[in-house]
Backbone as a ProteinNet text record, in pm:
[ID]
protein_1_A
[PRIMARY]
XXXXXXXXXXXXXXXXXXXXXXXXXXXXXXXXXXXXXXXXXXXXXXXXXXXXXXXXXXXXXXXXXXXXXXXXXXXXXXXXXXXXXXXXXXXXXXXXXXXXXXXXXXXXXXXXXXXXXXXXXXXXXXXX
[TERTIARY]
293.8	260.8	263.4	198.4	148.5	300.1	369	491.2	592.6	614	645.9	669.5	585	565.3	580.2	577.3	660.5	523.5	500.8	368.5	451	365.9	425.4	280.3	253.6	152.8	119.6	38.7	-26.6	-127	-116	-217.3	-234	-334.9	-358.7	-505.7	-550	-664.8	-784.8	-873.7	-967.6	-979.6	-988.1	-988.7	-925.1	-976.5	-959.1	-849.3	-788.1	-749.1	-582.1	-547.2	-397.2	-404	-486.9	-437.7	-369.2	-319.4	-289.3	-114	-94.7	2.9	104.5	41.7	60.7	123.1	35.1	94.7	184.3	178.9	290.3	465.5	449.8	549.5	606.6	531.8	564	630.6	590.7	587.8	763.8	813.9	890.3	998	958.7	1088.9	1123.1	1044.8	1040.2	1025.2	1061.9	1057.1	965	840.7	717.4	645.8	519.1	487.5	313.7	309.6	149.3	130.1	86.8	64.2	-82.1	-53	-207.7	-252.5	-342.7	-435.2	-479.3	-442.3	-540.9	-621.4	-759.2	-789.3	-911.9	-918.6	-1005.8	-997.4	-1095.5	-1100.5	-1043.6	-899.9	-830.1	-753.8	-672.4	-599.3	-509.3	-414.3	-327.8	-412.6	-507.9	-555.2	-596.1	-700.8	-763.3	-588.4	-469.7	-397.3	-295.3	-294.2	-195.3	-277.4	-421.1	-507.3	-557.9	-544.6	-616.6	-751	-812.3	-967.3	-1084.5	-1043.3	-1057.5	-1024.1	-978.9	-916.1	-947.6	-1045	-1165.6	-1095.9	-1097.3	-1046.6	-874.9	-795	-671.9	-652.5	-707.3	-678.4	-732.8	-866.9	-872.2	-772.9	-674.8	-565.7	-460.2	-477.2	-299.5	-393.1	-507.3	-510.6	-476.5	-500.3	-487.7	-375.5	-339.5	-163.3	-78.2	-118	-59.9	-90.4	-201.6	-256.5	-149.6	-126.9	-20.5	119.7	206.8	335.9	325.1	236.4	277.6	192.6	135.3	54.5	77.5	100.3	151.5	306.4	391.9	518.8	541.7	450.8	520.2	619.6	722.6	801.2	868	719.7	737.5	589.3	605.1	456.8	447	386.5	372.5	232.4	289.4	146.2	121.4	6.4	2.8	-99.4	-28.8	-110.6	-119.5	-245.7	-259.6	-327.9	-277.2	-318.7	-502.8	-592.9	-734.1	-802.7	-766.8	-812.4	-961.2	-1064.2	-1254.9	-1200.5	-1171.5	-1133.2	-1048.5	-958.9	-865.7	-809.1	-952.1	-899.3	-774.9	-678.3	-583.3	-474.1	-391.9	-300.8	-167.1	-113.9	31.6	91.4	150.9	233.5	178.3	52.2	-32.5	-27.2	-9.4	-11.7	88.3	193.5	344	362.1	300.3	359.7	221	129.5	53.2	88.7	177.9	209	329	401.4	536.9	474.7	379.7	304.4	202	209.7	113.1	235.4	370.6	438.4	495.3	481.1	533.6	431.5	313.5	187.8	201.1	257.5	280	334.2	478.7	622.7	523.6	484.6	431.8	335.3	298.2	258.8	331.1	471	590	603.2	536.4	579.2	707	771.2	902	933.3	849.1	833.6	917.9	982.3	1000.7	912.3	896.9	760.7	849	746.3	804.7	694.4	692	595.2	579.1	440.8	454.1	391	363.8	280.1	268.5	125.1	89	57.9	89.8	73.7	-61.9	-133	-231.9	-281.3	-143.9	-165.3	-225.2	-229.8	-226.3	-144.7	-29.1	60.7	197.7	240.6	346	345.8	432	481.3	584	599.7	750.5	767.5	879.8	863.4	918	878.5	848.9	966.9
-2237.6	-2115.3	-2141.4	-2092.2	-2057.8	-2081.9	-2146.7	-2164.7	-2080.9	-2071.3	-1973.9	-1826.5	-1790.9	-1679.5	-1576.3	-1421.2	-1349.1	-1242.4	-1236.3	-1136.8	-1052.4	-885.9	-800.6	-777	-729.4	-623.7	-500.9	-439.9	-276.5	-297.9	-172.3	-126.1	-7.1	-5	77.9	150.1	282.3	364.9	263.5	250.2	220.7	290	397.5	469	373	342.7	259.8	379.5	475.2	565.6	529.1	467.3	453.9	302.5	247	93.5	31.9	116.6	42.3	57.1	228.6	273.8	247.5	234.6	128.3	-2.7	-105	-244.1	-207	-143.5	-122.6	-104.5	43.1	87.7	-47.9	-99	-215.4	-332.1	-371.9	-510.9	-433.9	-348.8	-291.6	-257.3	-239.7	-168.5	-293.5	-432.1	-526.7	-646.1	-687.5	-799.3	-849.4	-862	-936.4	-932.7	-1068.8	-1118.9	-1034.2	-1074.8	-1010.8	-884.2	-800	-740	-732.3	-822	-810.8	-669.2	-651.1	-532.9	-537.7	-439.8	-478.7	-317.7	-263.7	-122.5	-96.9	-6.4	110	256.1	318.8	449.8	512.3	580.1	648.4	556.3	476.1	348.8	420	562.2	629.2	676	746.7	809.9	717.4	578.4	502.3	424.8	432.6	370.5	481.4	564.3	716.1	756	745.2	801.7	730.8	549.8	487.8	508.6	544.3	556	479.4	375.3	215.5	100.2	61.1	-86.2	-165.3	-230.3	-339	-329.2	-239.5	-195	-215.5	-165.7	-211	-365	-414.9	-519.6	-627.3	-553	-660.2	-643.8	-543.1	-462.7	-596.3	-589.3	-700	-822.9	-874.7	-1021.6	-1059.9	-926.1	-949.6	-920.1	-831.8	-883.1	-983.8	-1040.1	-1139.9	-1269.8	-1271.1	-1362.5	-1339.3	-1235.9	-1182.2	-1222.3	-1190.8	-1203.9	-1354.2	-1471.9	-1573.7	-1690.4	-1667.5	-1751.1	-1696.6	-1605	-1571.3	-1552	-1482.2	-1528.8	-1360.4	-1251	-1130.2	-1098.2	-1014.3	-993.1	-831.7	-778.8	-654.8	-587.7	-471.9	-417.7	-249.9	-213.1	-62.9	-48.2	72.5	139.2	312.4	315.5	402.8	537.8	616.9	774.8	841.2	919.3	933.3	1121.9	1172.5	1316.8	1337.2	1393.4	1405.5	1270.8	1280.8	1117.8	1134.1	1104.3	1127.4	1092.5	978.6	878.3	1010.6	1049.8	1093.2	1290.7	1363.5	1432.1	1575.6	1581.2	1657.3	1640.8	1739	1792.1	1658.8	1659.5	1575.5	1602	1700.1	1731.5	1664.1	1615.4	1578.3	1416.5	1420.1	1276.8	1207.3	1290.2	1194.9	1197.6	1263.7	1252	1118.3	1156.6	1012.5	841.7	861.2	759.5	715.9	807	787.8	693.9	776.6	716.4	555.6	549.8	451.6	311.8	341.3	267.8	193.8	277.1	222.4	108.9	162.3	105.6	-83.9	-38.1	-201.8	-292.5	-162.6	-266.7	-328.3	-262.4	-331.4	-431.5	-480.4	-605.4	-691.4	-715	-815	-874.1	-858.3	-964.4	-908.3	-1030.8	-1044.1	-965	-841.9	-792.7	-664.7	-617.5	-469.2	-423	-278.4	-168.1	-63.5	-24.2	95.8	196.9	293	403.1	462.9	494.2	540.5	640.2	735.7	891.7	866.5	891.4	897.7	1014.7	1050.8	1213.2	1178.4	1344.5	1349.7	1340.9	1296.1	1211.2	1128.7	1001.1	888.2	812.8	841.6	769	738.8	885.6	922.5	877.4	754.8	724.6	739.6	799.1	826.2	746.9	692.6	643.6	778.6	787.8	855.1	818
-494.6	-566.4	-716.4	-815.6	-909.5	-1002.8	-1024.7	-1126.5	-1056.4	-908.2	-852.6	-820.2	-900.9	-922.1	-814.4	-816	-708.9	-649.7	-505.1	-530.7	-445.6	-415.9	-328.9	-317.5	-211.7	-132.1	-156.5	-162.5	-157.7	-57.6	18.8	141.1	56	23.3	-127.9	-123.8	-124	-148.2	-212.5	-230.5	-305.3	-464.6	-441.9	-549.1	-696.9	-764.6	-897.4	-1000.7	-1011.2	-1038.3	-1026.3	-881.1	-820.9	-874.8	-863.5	-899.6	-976.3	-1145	-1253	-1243.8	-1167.8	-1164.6	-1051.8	-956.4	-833.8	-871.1	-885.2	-956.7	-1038.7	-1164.3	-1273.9	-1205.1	-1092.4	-1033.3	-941.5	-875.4	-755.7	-862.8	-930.4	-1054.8	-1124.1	-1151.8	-1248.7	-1141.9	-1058	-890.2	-836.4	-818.6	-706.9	-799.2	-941.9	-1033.1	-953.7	-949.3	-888.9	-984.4	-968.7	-1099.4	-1026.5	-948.6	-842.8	-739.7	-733.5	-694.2	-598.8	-457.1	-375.1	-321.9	-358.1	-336.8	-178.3	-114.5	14.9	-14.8	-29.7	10.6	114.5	109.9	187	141.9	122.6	70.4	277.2	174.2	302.1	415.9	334.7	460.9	556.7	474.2	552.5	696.5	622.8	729	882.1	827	940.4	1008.6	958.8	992.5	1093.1	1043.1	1125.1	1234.8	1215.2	1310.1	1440.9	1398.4	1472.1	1428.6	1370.3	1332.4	1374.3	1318.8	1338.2	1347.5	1466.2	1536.7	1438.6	1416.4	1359.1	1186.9	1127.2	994.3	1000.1	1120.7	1111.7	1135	1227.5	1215.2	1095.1	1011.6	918.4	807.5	761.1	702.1	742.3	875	934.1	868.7	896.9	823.9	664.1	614.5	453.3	414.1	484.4	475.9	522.5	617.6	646.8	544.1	494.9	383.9	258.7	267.3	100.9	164.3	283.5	327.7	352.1	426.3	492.9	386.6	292.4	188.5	69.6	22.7	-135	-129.8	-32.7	-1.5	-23.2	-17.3	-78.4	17.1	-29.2	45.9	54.7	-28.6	-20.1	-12.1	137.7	163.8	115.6	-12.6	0.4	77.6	93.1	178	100.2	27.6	-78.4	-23.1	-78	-79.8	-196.5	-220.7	-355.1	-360.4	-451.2	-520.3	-466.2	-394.7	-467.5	-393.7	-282.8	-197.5	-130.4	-193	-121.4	30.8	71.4	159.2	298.6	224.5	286.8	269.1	294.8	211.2	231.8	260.7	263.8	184	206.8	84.2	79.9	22.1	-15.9	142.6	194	279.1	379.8	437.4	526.9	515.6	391.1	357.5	353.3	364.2	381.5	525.3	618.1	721.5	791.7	726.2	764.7	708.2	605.6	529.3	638.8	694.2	779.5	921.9	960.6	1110.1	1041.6	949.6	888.3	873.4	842	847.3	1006.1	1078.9	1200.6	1246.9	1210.9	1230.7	1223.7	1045.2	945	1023	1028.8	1091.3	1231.7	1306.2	1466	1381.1	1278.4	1254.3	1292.5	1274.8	1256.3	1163.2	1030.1	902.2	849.9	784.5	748.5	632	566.8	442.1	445.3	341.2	336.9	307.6	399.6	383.2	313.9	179.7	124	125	69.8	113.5	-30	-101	-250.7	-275.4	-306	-341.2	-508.7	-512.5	-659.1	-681.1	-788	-829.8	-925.4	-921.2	-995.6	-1136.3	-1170.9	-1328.5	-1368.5	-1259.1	-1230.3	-1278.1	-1299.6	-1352	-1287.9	-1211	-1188.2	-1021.8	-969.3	-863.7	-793	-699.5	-623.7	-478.3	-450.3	-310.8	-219	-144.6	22.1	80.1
[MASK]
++++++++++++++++++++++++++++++++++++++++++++++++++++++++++++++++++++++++++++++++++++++++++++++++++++++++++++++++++++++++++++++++

């Protein structure tokens, strides 16, 4: 690795909006130097719902690429204020972020999963 440097994971919206505040929060909570991006407009949703097999499982390869080849050792899985992808209220979205985690863990990688809600600032991150 890269001067050994530290990466963590995001299963993270598409939306370009959560991204800066996302990395910032993950990088500042988890001393990590990288932050791998995995997205899809609406991951909670295709992941709580089952939506799409084909989409979850390409989700487990790119995470597994970030946990077993970049060494992260930490997985958020993000929900965000105002989601095209995903569209219902906060309250809807934590309880999909909750079923989205069980999802992760039945991956089996060795990572802590944390869970993050971005408020409609775009700034303001809270863990779940």
């Amino acid at each position: 690795m890269e001067n050994q440097k530290k990466f963590a994971c995001a299963i993270n919206c598409m939306d370009g909006r959560v991204q800066d505040a996302v990395k910032d929060y993950i990088k500042k909570n988890y001393q990590v130097d990288w932050v791998d991006q995995v997205t899809e407009p609406g991951p909670i949703k295709i992941l709580a719902e089952n939506t799409s097999p084909a989409i979850i499982e390409n989700i487990k390869k790119r995470v597994d690429v970030s946990v077993n080849h970049h060494g992260s050792n930490v997985v958020a899985i993000v929900g965000h204020y105002d989601c095209a992808g995903n569209p219902v209220g906060k309250d809807e979205q934590i309880l999909q972020l909750k079923k989205s985690e069980e999802i992760v863990k039945s991956f089996g990688f060795s990572a802590e999963i944390i869970l993050l809600w971005v408020e409609g600032d775009w700034q303001t991150v809270e863990r779940v």
